[in-house]
CSV table of C-alpha atoms in Angstrom, one decimal:
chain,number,residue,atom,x,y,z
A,1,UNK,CA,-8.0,14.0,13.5
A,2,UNK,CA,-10.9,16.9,13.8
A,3,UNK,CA,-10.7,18.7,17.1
A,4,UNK,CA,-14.8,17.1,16.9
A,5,UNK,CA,-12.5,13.9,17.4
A,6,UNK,CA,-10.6,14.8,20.3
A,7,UNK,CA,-11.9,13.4,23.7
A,8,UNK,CA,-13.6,16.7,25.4
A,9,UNK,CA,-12.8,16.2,28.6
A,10,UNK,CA,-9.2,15.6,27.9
A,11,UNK,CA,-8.5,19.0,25.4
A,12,UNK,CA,-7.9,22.3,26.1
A,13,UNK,CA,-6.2,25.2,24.5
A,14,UNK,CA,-3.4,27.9,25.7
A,15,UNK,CA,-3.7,29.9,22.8
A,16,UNK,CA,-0.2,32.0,22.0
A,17,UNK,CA,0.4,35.6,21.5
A,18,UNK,CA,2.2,35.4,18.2
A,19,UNK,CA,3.3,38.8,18.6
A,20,UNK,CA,5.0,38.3,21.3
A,21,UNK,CA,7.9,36.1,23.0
A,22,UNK,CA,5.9,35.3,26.0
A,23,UNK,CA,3.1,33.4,26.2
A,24,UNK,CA,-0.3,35.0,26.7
A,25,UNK,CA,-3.0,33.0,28.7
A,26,UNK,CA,-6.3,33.5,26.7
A,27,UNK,CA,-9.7,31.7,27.4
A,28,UNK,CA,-9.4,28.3,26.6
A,29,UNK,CA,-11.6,26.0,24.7
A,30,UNK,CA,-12.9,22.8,26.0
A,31,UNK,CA,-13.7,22.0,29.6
A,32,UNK,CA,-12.1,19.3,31.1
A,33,UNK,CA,-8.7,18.8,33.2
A,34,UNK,CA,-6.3,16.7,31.4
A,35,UNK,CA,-3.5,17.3,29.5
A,36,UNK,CA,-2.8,21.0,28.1
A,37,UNK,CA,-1.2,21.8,24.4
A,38,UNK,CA,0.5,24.9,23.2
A,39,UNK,CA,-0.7,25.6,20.4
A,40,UNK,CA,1.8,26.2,17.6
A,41,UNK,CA,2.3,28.0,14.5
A,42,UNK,CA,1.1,25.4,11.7
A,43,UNK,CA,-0.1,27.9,8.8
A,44,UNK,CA,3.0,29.4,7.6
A,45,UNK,CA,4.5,25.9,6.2
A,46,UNK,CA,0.6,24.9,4.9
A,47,UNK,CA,-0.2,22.7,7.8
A,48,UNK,CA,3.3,21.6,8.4
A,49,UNK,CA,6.0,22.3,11.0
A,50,UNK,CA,9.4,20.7,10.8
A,51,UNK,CA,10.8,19.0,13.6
A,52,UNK,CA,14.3,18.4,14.7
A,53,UNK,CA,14.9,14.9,16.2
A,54,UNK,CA,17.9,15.1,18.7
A,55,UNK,CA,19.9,12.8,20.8
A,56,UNK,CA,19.0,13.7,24.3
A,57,UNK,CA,22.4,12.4,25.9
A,58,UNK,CA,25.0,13.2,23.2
A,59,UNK,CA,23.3,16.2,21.2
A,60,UNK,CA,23.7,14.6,17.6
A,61,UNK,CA,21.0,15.6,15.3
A,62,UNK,CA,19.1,12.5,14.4
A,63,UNK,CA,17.0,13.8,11.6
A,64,UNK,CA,14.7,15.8,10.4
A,65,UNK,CA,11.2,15.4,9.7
A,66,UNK,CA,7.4,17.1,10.1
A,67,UNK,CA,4.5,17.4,12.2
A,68,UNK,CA,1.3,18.3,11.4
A,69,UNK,CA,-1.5,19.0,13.9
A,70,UNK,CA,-2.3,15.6,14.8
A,71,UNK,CA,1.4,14.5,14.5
A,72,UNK,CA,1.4,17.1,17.5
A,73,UNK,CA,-1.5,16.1,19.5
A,74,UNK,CA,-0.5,12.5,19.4
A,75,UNK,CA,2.9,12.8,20.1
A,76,UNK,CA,2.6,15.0,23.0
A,77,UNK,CA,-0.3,12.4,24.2
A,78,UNK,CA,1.5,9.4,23.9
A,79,UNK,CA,5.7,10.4,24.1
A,80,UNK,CA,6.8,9.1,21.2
A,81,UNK,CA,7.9,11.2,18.5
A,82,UNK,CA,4.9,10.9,15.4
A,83,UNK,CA,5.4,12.7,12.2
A,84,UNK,CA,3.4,13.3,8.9
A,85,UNK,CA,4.8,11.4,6.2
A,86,UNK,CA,5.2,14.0,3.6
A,87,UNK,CA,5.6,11.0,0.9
A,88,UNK,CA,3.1,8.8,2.3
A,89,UNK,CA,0.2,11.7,3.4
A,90,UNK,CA,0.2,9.4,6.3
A,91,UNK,CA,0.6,9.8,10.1
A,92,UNK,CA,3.7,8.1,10.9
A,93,UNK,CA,4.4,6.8,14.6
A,94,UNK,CA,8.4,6.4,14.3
A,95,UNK,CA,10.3,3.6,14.4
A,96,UNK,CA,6.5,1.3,13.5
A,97,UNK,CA,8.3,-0.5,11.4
A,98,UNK,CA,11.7,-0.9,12.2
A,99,UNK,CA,11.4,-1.0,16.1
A,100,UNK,CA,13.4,2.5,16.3
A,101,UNK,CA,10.6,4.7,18.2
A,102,UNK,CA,11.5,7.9,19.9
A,103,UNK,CA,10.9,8.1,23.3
A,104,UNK,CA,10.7,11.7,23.8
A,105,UNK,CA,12.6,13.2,26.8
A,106,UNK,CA,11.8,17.2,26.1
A,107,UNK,CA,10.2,18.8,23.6
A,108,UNK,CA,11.5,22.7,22.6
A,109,UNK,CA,9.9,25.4,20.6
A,110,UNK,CA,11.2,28.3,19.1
A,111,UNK,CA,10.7,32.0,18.9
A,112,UNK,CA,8.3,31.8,16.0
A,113,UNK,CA,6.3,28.9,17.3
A,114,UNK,CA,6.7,26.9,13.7
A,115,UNK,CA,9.6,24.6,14.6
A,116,UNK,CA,10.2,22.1,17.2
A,117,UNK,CA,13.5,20.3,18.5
A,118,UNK,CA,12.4,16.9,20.3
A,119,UNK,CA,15.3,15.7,22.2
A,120,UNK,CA,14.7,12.0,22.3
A,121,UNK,CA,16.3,8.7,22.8
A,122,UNK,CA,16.6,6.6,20.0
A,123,UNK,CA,15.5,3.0,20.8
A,124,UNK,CA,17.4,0.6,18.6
A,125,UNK,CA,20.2,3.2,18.5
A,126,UNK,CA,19.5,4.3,14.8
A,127,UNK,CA,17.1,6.9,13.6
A,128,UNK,CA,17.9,6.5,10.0
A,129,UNK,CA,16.1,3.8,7.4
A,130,UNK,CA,19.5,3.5,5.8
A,131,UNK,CA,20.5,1.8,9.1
A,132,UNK,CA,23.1,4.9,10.4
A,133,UNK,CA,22.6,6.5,13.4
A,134,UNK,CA,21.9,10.0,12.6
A,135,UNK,CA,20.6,10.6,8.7
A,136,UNK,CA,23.5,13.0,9.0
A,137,UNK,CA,26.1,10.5,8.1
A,138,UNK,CA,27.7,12.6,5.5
A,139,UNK,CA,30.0,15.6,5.7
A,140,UNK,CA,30.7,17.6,2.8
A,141,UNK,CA,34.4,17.7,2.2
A,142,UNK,CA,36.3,19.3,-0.4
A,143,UNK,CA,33.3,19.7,-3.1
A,144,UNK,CA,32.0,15.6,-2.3
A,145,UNK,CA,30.6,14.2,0.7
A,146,UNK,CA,32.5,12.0,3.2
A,147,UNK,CA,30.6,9.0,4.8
A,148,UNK,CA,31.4,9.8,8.7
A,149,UNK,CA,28.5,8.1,10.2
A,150,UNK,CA,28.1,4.8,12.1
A,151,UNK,CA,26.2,2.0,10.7
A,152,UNK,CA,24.1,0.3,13.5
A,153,UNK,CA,22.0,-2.0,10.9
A,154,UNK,CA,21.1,-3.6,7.7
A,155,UNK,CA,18.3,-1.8,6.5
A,156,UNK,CA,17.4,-5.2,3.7
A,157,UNK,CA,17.4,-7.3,6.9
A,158,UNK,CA,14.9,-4.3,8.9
A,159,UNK,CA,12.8,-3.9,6.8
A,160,UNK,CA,11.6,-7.1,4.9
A,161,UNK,CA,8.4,-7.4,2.9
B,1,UNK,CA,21.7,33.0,-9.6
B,2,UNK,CA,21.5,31.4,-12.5
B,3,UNK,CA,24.0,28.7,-13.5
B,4,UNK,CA,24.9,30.9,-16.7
B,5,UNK,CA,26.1,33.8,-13.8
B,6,UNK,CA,28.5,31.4,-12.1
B,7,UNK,CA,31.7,31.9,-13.1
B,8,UNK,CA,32.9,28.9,-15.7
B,9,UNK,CA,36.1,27.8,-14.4
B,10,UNK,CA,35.3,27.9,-10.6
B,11,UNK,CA,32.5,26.1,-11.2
B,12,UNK,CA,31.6,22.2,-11.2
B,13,UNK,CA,29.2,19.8,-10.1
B,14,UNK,CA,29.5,16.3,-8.8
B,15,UNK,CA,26.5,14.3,-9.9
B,16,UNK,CA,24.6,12.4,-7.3
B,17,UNK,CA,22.7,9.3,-7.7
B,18,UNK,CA,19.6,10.1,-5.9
B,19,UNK,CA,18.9,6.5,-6.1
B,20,UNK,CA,21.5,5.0,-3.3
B,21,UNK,CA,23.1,6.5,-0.6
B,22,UNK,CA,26.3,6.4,-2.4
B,23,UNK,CA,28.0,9.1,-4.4
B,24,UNK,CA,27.9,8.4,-7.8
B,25,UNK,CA,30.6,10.5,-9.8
B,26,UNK,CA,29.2,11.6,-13.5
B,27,UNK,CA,30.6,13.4,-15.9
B,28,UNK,CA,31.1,17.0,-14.9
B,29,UNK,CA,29.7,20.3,-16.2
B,30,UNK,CA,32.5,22.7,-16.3
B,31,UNK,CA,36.0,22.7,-17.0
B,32,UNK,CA,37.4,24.5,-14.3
B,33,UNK,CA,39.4,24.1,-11.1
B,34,UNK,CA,38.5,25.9,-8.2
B,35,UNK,CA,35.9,24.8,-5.5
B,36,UNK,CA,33.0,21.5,-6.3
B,37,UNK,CA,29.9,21.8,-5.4
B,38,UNK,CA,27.5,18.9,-3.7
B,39,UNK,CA,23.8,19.0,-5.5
B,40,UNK,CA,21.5,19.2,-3.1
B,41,UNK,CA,18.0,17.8,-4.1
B,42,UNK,CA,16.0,21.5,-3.6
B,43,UNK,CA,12.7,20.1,-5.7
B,44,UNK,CA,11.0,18.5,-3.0
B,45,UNK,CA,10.5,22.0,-1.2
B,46,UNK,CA,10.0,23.9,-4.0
B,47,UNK,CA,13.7,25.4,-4.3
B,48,UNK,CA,14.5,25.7,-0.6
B,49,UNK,CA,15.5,22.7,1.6
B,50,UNK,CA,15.7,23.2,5.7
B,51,UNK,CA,18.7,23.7,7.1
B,52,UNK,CA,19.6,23.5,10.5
B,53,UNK,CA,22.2,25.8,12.7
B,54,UNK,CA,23.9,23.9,15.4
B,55,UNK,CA,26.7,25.3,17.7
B,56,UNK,CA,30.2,23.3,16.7
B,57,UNK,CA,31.3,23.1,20.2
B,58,UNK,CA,28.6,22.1,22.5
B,59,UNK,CA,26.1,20.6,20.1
B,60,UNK,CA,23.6,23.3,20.8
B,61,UNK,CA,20.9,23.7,18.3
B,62,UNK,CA,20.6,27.5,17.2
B,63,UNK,CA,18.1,27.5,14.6
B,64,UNK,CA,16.3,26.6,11.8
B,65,UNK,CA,15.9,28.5,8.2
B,66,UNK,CA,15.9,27.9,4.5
B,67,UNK,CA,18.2,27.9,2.2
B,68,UNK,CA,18.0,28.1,-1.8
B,69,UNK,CA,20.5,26.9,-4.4
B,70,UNK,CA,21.9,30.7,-4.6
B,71,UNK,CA,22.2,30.3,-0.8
B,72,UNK,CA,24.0,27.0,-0.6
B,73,UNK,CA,26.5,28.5,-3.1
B,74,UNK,CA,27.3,31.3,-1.4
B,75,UNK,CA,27.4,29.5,2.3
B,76,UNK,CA,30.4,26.8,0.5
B,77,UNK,CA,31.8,30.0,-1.2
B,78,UNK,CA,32.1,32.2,1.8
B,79,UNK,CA,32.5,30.2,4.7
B,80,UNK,CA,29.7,32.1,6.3
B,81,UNK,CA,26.4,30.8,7.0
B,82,UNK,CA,23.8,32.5,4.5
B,83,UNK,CA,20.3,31.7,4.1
B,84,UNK,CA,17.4,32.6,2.4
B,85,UNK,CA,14.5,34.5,4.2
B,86,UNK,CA,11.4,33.1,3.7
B,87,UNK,CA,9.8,36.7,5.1
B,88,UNK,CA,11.8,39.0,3.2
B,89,UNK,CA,12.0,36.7,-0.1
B,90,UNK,CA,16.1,37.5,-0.4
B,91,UNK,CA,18.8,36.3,0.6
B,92,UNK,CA,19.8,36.8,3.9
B,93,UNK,CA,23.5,36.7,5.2
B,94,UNK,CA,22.8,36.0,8.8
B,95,UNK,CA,24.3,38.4,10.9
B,96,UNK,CA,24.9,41.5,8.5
B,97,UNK,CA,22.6,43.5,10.8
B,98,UNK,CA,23.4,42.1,14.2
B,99,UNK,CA,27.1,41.2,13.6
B,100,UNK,CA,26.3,37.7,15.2
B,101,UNK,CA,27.2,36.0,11.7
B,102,UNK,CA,27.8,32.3,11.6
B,103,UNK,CA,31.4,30.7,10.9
B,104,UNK,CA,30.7,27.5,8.9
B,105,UNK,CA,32.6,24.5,10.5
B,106,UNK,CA,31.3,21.6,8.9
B,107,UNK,CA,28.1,21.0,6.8
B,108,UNK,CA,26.2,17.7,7.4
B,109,UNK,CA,23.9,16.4,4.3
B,110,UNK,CA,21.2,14.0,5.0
B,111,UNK,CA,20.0,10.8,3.3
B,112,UNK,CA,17.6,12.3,0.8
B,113,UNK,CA,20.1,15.2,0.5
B,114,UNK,CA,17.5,17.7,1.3
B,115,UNK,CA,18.2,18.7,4.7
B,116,UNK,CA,21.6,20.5,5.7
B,117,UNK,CA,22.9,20.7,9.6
B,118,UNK,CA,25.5,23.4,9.6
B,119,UNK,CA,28.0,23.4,12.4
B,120,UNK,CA,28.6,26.9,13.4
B,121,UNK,CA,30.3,29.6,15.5
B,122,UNK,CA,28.1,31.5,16.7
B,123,UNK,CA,29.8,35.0,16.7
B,124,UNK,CA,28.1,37.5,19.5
B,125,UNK,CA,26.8,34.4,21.2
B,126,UNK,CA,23.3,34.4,20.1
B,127,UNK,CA,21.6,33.1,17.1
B,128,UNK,CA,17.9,34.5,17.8
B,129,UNK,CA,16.8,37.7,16.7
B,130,UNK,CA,15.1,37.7,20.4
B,131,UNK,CA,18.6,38.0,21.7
B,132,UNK,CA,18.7,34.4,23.6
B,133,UNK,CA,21.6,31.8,22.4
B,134,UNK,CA,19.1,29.9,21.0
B,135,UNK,CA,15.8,30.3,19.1
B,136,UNK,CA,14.7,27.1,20.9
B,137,UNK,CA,15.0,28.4,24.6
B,138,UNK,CA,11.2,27.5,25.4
B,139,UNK,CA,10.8,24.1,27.0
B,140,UNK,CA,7.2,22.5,26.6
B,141,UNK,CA,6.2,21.8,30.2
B,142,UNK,CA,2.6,20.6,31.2
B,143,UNK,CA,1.1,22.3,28.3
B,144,UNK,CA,2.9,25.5,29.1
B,145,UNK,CA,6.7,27.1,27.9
B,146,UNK,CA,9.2,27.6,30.1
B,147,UNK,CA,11.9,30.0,29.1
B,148,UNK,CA,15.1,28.0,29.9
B,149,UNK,CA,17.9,30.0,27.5
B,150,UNK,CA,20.0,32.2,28.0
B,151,UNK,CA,19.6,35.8,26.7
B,152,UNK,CA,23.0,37.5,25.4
B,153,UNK,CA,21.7,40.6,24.0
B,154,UNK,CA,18.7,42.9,24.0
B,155,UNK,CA,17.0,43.3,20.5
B,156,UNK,CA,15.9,46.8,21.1
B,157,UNK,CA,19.8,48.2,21.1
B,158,UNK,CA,20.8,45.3,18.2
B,159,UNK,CA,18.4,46.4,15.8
B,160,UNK,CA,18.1,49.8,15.9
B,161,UNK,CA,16.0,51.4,12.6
C-alpha cells in the first residue's frame, strides 16, 4: 500500500525523534481527524520489523513473526494482528486460514522503535500451524529439545486443500 | 568461531530434520562427551536468528536481539545470555558494561528453529540500556506512546565513558 493509497482524511503522522526516548510532536502530514500512527523504525531490518505475538492473559510468547509498513497500518486499523509473509512476500491477516486471528488487546514498542510486542488473544486457542499453542513448544534440554507444549489441533485436519 | 576452533571432544551436534517437527537423531560429528548442541536453522537471516529475552518469573518480555551461531554456543556454554550486536558487529555478552547480565533459565526453540525465547534473570532489574525493566515500556495509545515501565536505573551513571 502507497501512502497515495491511504484514505487522506483518515492518515496522519506523529513523526518520532529517533534520538531520543520521548516522543517529539513534529508537523504532521495529511489533514484529516481520524486515526493517528507512530511511526516506527522500518529501515534498519530493510522494510521489516519483527513482532512478538503474546498471550495477553497468561504472558506466553505465541510466536514470532514481521511487519512491514502496511502490516502496521492495517493492523492498527483493523485490531487484528497482520504480518508480511516473509516466505510468501505476501500480506498476511493471521489466523485467514485456520480461523486463529489475533485480536489485539495492546500493542508495545521499544526503545529503538524497530520491534513491537502485540499482546493478543488467540482465537482458536493456538497460534502455531503445527496446531500447539505457542510455536515455542520446545525446550532445549540436555543438548536435544523437549516437546513441552500443548497440542490444541490437527494441523492435516486445519488446513485442507 | 569456526567449527575447526571448537574443541573436539566437547563438541557434538544433534542433527535435525528440518522437514517435521520432530527431532531426528543422525549420526554425530564428534566423538566427544561433554555438552550437545541443538542446530539452529541461522540461514534464513543470513547467520543471525531473533531471539527473544523474557523475565522467568513473571513472564515479562525484556527484549529483542540477535544472535549468531558463535552466540548461541557461547549462551549454552556459559549459562549467560550472549548475543550478537547488530551495531557493533561483535559479540556482545549482555551486561559486561552495566552488570545487569542475563541468567539463562530455560531456552525455548520455535517450529522453524529460527527463533529462540530465552527465559532469564534479569540481574540489576533492567534489561534496557534506557534504564527501564523493559525495552518495551511504551504502550501505543491513540496514535501516541505512553510510557508505562518502570525505570530502575539512570543511564547517565551506568554507562559512564
Amino acid at each position: 500500500m502507497e501512502k497515495k493509497d491511504l484514505p487522506k482524511k483518515e492518515y496522519c503522522i506523529i513523526f518520532v525523534n529517533f534520538q531520543t526516548t520521548d516522543k517529539k510532536l513534529l508537523p504532521r502530514r495529511g489533514t484529516g481527524k481520524g486515526y493517528r500512527m507512530v511511526e516506527l523504525d522500518f529501515e534498519k531490518g530493510e522494510g521489516l520489523i519483527p513482532v512478538i505475538a503474546q498471550d495477553y492473559e497468561t504472558g506466553e510468547v505465541l510466536m514470532l513473526a514481521y511487519m512491514n509498513r502496511e502490516s502496521w497500518l492495517q493492523t492498527v486499523k483493523t485490531g487484528r494482528a497482520t504480518y508480511w509473509s516473509r516466505s510468501r512476500k505476501a500480506l498476511w491477516v493471521k489466523g485467514e486460514t485456520s480461523g486463529n486471528v489475533q485480536t489485539v488487546k495492546a500493542i508495545l514498542v521499544d526503545c529503538d522503535l524497530d520491534t513491537l510486542v502485540l499482546k493478543v488473544e488467540q482465537q482458536g486457542g493456538a497460534a502455531c500451524h503445527t496446531g500447539y499453542r505457542s510455536c515455542f513448544y520446545r525446550k532445549v534440554s540436555d543438548g536435544e529439545m523437549e516437546i513441552i507444549g500443548e497440542r490444541v489441533f490437527d494441523p492435516e485436519k486445519v488446513y485442507t486443500k
